[in-house]
Coordinates of C-alpha atoms in Angstrom, one line a residue:
X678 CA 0.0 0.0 0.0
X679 CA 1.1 3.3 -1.3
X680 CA 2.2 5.5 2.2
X681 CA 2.1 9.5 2.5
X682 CA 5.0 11.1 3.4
X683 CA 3.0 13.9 5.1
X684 CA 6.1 16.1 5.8
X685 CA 6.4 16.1 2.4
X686 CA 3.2 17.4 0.6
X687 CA 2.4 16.5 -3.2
X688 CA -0.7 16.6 -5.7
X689 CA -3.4 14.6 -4.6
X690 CA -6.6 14.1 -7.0
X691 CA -9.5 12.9 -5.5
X692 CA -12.4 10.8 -8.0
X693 CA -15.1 11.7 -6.5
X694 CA -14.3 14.9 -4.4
X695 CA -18.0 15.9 -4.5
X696 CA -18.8 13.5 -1.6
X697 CA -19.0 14.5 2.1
X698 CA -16.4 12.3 3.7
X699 CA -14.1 12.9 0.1
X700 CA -14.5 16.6 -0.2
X701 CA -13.7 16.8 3.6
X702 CA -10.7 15.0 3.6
X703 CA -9.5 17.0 0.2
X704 CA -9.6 20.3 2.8
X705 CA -7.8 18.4 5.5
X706 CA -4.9 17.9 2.7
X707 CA -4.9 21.1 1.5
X708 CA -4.2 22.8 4.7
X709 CA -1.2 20.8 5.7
X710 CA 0.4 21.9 2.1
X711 CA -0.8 19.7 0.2
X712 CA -1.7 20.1 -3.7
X713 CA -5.3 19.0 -4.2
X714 CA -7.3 18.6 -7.3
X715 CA -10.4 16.2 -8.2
X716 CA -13.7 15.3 -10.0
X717 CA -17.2 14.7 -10.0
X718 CA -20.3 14.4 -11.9
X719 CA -21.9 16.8 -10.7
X720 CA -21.8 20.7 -8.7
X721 CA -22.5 21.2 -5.7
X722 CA -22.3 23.3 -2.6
X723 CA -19.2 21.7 -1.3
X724 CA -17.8 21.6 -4.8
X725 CA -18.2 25.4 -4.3
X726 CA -16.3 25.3 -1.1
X727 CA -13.4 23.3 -2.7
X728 CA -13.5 25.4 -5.3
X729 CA -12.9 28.3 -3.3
X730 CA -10.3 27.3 -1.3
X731 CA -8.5 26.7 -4.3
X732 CA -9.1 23.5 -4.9
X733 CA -9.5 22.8 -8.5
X734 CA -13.1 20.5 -9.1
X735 CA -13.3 18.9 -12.8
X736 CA -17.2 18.2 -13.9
X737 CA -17.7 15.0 -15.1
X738 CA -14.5 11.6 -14.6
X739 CA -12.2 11.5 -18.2
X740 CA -9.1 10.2 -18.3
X741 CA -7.6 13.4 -19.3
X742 CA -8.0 14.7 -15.8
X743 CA -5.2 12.4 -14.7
X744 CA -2.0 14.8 -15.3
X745 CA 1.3 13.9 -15.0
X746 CA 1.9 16.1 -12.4
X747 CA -0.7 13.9 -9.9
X748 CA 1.7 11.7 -7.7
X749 CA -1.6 9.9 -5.7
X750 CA -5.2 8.9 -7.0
X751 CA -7.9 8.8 -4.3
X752 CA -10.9 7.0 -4.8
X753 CA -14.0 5.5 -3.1
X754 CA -14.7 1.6 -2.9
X755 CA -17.8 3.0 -4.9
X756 CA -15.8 3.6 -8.2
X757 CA -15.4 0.6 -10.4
X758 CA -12.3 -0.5 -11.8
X759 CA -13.5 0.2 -15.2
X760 CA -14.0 4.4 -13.9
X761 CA -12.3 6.5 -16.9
X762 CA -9.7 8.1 -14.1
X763 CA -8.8 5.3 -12.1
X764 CA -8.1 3.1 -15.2
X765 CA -6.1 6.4 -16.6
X766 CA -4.2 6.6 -13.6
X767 CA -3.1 2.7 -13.1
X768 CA -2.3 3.1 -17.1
X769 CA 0.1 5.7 -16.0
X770 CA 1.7 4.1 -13.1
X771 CA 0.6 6.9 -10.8
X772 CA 0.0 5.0 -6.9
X773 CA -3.8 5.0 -6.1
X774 CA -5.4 4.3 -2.7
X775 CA -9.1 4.3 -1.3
X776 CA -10.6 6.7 0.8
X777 CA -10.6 4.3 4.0
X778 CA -6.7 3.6 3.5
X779 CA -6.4 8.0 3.0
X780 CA -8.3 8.4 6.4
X781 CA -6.4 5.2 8.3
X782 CA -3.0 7.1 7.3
X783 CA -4.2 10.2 9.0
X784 CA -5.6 8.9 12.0
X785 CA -2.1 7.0 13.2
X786 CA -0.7 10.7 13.5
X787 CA -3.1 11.7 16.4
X788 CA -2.7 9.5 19.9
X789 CA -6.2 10.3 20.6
X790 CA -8.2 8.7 17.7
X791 CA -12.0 8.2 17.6
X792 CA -13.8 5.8 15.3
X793 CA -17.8 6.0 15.3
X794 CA -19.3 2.8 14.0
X795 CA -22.6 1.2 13.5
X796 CA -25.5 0.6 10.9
X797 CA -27.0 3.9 11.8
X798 CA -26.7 7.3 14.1
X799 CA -23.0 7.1 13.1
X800 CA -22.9 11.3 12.0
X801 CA -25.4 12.2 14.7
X802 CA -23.0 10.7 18.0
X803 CA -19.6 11.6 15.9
X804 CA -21.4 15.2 15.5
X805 CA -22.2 15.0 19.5
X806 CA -18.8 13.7 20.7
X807 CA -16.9 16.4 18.4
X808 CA -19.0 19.2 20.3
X809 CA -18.5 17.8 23.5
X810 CA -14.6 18.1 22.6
X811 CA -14.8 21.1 20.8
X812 CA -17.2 22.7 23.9
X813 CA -14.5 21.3 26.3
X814 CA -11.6 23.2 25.1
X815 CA -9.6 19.5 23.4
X816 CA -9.6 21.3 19.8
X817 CA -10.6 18.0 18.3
X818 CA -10.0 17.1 14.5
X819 CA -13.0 16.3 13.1
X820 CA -14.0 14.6 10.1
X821 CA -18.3 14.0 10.0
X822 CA -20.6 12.7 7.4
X823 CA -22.7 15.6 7.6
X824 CA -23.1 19.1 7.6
X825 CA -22.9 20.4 11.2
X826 CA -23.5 24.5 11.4
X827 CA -21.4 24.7 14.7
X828 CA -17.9 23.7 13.0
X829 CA -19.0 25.3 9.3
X830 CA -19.5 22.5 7.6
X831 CA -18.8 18.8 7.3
X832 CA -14.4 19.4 9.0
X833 CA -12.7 21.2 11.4
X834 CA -8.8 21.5 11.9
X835 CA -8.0 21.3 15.1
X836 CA -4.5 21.3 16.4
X837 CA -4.2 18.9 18.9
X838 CA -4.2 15.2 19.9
X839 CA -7.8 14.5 19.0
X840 CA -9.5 13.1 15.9
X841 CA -12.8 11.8 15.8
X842 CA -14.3 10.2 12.6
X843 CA -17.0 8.1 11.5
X844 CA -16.2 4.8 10.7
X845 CA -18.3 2.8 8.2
X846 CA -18.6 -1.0 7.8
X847 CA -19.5 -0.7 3.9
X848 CA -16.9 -2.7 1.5
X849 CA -15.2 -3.2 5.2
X850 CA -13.6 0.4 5.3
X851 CA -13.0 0.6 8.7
X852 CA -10.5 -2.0 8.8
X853 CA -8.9 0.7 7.3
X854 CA -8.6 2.7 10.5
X855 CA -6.4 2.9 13.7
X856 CA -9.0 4.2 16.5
X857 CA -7.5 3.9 19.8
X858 CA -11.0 4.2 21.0
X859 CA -14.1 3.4 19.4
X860 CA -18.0 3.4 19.3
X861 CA -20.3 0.5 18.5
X862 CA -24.3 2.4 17.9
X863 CA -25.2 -1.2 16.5
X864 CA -25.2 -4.1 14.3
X865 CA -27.7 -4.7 11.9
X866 CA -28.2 -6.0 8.6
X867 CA -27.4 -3.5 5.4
X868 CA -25.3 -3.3 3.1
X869 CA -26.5 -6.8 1.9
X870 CA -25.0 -6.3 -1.8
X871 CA -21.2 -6.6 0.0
X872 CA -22.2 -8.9 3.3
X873 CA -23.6 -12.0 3.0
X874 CA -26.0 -11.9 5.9
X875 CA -26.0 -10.6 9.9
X876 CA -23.1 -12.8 10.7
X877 CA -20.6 -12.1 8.4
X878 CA -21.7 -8.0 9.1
X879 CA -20.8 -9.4 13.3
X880 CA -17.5 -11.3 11.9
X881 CA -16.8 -7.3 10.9
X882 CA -17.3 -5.4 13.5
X883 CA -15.4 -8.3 15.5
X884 CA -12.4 -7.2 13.8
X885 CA -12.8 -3.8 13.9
X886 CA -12.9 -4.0 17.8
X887 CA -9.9 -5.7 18.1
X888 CA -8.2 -2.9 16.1
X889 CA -8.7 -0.7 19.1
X890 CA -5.3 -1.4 21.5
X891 CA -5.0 -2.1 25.1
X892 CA -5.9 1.0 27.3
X893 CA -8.3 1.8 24.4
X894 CA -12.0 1.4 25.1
X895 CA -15.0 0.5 23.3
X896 CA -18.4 1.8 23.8
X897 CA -21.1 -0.9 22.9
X898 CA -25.0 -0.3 22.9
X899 CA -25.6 -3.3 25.3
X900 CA -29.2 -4.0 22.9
X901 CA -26.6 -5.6 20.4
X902 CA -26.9 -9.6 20.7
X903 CA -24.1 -11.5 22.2
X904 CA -21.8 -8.4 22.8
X905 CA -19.7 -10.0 24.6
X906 CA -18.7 -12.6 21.6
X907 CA -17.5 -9.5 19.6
X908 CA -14.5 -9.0 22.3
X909 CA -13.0 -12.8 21.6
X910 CA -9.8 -11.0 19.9
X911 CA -9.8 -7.8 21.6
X912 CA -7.5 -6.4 24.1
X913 CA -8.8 -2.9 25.1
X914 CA -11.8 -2.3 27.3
X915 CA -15.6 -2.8 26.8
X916 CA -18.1 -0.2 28.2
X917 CA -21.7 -1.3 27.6
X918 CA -24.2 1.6 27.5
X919 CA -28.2 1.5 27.3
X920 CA -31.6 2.9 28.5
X921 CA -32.6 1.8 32.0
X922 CA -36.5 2.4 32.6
X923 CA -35.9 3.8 35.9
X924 CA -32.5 4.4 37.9
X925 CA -33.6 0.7 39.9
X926 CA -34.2 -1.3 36.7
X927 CA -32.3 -4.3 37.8
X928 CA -31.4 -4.2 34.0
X929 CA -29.4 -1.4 34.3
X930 CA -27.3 -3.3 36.2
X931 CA -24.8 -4.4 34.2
X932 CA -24.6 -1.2 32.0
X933 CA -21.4 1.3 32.3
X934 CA -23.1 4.1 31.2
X935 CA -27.2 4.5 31.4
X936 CA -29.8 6.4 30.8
X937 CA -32.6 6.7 33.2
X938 CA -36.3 8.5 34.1
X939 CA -36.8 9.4 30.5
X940 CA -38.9 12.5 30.4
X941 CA -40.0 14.3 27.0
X942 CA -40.3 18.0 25.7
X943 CA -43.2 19.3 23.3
X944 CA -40.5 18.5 20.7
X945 CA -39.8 15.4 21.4
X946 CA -36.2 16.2 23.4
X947 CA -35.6 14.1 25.9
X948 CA -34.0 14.2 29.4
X949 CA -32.4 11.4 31.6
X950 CA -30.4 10.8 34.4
X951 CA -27.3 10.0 33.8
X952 CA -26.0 6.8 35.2
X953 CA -22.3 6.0 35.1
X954 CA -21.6 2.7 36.9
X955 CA -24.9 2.4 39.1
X956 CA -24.0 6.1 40.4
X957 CA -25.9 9.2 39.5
X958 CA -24.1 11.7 37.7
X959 CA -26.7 15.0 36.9
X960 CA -29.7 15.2 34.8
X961 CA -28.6 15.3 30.8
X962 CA -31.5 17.1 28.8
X963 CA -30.7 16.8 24.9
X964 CA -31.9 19.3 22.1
X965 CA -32.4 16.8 19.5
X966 CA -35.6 14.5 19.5
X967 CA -36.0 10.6 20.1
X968 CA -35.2 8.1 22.3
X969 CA -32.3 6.8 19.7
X970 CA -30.5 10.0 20.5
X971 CA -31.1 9.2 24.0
X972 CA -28.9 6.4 23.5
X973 CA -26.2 8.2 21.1
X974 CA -25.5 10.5 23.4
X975 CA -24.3 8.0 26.0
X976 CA -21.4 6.8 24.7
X977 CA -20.3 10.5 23.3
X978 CA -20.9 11.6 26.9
X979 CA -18.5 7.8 28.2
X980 CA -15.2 9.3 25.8
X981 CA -15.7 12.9 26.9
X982 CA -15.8 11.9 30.7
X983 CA -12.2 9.5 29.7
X984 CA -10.9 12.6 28.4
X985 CA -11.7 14.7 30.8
X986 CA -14.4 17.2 30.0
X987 CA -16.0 18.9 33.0
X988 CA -19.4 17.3 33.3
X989 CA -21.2 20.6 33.5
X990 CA -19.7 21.5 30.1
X991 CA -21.2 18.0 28.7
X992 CA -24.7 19.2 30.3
X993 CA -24.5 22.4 28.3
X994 CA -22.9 21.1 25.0
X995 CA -25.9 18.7 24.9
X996 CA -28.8 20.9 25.6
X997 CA -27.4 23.2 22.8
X998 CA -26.7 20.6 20.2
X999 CA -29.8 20.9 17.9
X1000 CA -28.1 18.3 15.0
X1001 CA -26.9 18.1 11.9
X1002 CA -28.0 18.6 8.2
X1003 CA -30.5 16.0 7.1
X1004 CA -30.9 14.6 10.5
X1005 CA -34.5 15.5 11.9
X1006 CA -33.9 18.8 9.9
X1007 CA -36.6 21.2 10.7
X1008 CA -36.6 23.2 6.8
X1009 CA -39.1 25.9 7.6
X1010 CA -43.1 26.1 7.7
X1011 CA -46.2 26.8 4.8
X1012 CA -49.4 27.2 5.5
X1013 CA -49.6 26.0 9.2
X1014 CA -47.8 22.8 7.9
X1015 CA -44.0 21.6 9.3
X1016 CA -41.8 20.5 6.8
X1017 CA -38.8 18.3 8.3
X1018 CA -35.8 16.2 6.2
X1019 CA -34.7 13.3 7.0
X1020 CA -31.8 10.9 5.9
X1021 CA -33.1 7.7 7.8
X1022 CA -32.8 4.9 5.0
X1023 CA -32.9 1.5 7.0
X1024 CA -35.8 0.3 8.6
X1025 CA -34.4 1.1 12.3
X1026 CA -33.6 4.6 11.2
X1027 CA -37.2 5.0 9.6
X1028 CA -39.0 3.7 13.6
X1029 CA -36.5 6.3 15.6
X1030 CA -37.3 8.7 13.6
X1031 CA -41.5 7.8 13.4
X1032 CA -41.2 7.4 16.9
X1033 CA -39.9 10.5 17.9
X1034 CA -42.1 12.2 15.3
X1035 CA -44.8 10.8 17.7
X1036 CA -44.0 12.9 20.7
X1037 CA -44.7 16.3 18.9
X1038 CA -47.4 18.4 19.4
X1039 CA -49.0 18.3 16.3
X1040 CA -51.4 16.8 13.4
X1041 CA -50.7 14.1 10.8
X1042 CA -47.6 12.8 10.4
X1043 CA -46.7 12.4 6.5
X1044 CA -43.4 10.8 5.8
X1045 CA -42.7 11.1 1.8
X1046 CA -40.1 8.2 1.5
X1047 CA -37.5 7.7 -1.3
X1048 CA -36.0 3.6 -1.0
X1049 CA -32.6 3.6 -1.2
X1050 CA -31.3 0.5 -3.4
X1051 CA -32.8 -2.1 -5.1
X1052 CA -30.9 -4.1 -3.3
X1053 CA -31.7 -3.2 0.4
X1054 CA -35.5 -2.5 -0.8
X1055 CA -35.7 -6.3 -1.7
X1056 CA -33.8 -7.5 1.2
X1057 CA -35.6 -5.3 3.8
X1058 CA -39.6 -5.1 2.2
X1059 CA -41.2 -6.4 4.9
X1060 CA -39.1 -3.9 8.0
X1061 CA -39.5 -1.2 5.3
X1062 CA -43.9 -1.1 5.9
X1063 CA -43.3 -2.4 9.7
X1064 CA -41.5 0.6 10.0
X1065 CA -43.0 2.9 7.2
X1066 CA -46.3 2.1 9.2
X1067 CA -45.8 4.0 12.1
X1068 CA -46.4 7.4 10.3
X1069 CA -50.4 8.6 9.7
X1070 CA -49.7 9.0 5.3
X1071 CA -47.1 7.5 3.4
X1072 CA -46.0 8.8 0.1
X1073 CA -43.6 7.2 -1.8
X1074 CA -41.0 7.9 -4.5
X1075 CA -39.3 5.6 -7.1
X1076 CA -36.3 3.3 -6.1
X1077 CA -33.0 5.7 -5.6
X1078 CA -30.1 3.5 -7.4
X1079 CA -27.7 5.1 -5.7
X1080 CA -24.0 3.0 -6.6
X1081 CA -26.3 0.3 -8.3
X1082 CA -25.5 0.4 -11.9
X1083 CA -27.1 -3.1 -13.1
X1084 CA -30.0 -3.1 -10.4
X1085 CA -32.3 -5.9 -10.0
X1086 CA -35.7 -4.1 -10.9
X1087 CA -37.9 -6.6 -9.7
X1088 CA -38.6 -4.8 -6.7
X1089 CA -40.4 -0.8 -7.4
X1090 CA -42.1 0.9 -4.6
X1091 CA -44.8 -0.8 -5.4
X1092 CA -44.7 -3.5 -4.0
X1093 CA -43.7 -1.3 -0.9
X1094 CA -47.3 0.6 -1.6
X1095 CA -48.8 -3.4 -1.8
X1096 CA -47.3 -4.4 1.9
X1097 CA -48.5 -1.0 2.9
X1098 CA -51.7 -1.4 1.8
X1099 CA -52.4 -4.8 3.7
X1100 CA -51.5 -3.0 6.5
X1101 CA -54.4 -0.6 6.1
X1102 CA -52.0 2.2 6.0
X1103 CA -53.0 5.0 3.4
X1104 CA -50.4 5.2 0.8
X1105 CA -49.5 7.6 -2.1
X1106 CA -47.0 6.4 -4.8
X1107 CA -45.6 9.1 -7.4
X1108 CA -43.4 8.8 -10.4
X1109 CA -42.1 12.5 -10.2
X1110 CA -41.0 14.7 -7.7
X1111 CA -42.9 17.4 -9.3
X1112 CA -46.3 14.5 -8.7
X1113 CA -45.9 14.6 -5.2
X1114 CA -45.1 18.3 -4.7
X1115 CA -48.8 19.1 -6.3
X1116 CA -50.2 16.5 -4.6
X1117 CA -48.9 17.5 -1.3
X1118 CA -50.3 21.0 -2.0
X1119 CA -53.4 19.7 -2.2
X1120 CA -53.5 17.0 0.7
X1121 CA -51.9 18.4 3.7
X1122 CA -53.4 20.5 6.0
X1123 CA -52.5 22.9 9.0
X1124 CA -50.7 21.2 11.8
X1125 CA -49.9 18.7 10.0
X1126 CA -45.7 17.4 10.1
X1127 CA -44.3 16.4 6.7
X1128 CA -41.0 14.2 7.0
X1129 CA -39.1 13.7 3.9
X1130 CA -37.2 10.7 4.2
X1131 CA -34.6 8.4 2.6
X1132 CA -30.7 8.9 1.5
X1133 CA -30.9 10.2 -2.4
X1134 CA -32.3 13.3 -3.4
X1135 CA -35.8 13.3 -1.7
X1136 CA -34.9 16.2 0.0
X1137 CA -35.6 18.8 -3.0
X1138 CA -39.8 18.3 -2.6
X1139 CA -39.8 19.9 0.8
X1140 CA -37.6 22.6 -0.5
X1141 CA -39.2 23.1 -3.4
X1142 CA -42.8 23.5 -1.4
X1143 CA -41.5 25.9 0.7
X1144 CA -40.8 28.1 -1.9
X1145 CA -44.3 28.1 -3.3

């Protein structure tokens, strides 16, 4: 594997650079000297931030934006082999290396290295921790697969011994990395196009624990089966974490770090005491909704306590903390009627956010949801309208491809209409954004809360309606 030299900078172009976790490592590089260049297929807003920071953003991925003056190709485990610029660059004997390997490199230079893993909530608790951090006074490194207004965007430079960065299981990426402490959120099936089923995704996250070193420690939702089998290889330490229904629950026993006498705001926030092995700490009240968020915020709060933020500045930090981009988004208001985004794509992302939708004051909830993959639509169907059927009206949207290039299109959102529709649920399903926009005009109501929901570009109807 091709190693940076990062004392001695050199021209870096990035396939891809467009993407969150890409275009945020490509400003990492080019603030420690490094010459930066990439593609993509299409603009966008952070394109517009490379750009102007200097960073030079080709449209569209041709082999004539491989120059002979690039000395390292970055790519994501999304491009294919046959990608115009990756082919070019092989071709030309320039050294190429994936994103995970790029971000594994920089974490060994920082002693203090974070890792947030899981099927879901991985931006929301790597968002949390790097606040708690950043609130603290540690100056933390941060690296996020979202857009979080406190730090500016999606990184933050920090000049210190902390880096915190989400780790994701997909194509097995973070076996990449070198956390020296880590987070486990959970352990579900997705991804199902690279894992064959649950165990081999378990088999995964096995050896991504044992990457963490003695004196490290892992933080592992306790709801996960058999966690105890996942630390078979490991040498650092295991904290379990978890909701306790009252600060006696005898469950609660056996947790590190716990959550207990839940109590819920108009907008769904929720407060807890804090628990930390079977001793009260304070009361935590959080300003994001859900009782998932409940349990993302323990583990953040477990790393900040090891490194030494001041519990009072974790209370604060976490009753300020109002989320990131496409998380629970509120977007604005028309007519009486709440417009909120959301970028839950798995069926356990699609209940949190349902059920926290639940414990708002207000009318019908309609969820406008775009699948993501053919592949996880199929796999997941019947979780998809478990889950789908906790919200009032369900609109749906055509399959989002996403990397699928040769989909199996057997599966439509229609047959996610047909399990809908057995469940009694009422259920729209829409070709075209612009379908759905008009009929949402016409349907909802004041008081009523529409989520959209799903991974691809669903986002654009709720800001389209609110510029009607």
């Amino acid at each position: 594997m091709y190693q940076i030299n990062f004392s001695k900078p050199i021209h870096i172009h990035f396939i891809g650079i467009g993407g969150i976790s890409m275009s945020g490592l490509a400003k990492l590089l080019k603030t420690k000297g490094f010459a930066v260049s990439g593609s993509d297929w299409t603009y966008s807003a952070l394109t517009e931030e490379l750009t102007a920071l200097g960073i030079p953003v080709a449209l569209g991925q041709r082999a004539e934006n491989i120059t002979p003056d690039i000395d390292l190709v970055v790519y994501t485990a999304a491009v294919s082999s046959e990608n115009a610029e990756l082919a070019a660059a092989k071709n030309a004997g320039i050294p190429t290396l994936v994103r995970a390997d790029l971000l594994g490199q920089i974490m060994k230079h920082y002693p203090h290295a974070v890792g947030i893993a899981g099927t879901h909530g991985k931006t929301t608790t790597t968002s949390l921790l790097s606040m708690l951090l950043l609130d603290g006074g540690l100056d933390p490194t941060i690296s996020v697969g979202g857009i979080v207004d406190a730090i500016g965007g999606n990184l933050r430079i920090g000049n210190s011994e902390y880096f915190v960065a989400e780790a994701c299981e997909y194509t097995n990426t973070f076996l990449s990395l070198f956390p020296t402490d880590a987070i486990i959120l959970n352990i579900e099936e997705d991804h199902l196009d690279f894992f064959k089923d649950i165990d081999d995704i378990r088999a995964s996250f096995a050896k991504y624990i044992a990457l963490v070193p003695a004196g490290g420690t892992v933080c592992i939702n306790a709801e996960i089966s058999q966690c105890d089998a996942l630390f078979e290889t490991a040498s650092c330490e295991m904290a379990l974490y978890g909701i306790a229904e009252n600060s006696t629950d005898s469950t609660s026993s056996h947790l590190d770090y716990a959550a207990a006498n839940i109590s819920y705001d108009g907008n769904g926030c929720g407060s807890y005491d804090l628990i930390v092995h079977d001793k009260y700490i304070c009361r935590i009240s959080l300003g994001i909704p859900g009782k998932h968020n409940i349990s993302n915020s323990l583990p953040a709060i477990a790393l900040a306590m090891k490194y030494g933020v001041p519990i009072e500045s974790i209370q604060a930090t976490l009753a300020s903390f109002h989320g990131t981009k496409r998380r629970f988004e509120y977007k604005g208001s028309l007519d009486g009627v709440r417009i909120y985004d959301d970028y839950a794509h798995h069926p356990t992302e699609i209940r949190a956010t349902l059920t926290a939708a639940q414990s708002f004051d207000r009318g019908r909830i309609i969820t406008i949801f775009q699948p993501h993959t053919y592949t996880r639509t199929k796999a997941l169907l019947p979780e998809f309208a478990e889950a789908l059927s906790l919200s009032d009206v369900i609109v749906l949207a055509d399959i989002y491809a996403s990397r699928e290039k040769n989909a199996d299109k057997t599966i439509s959102s229609a047959d996610l209409q047909a399990k809908l529709l057995e469940k009694g649920k009422e259920v729209y399903y829409f070709h075209s954004f612009d379908e759905i926009e008009k009929f949402l005009l016409r349907f909802s109501s004041h008081g009523d809360m529409l989520i959209t929901m799903g991974a691809g570009d669903i986002v654009n109807v709720g800001e389209e309606l609110l510029k009607k």
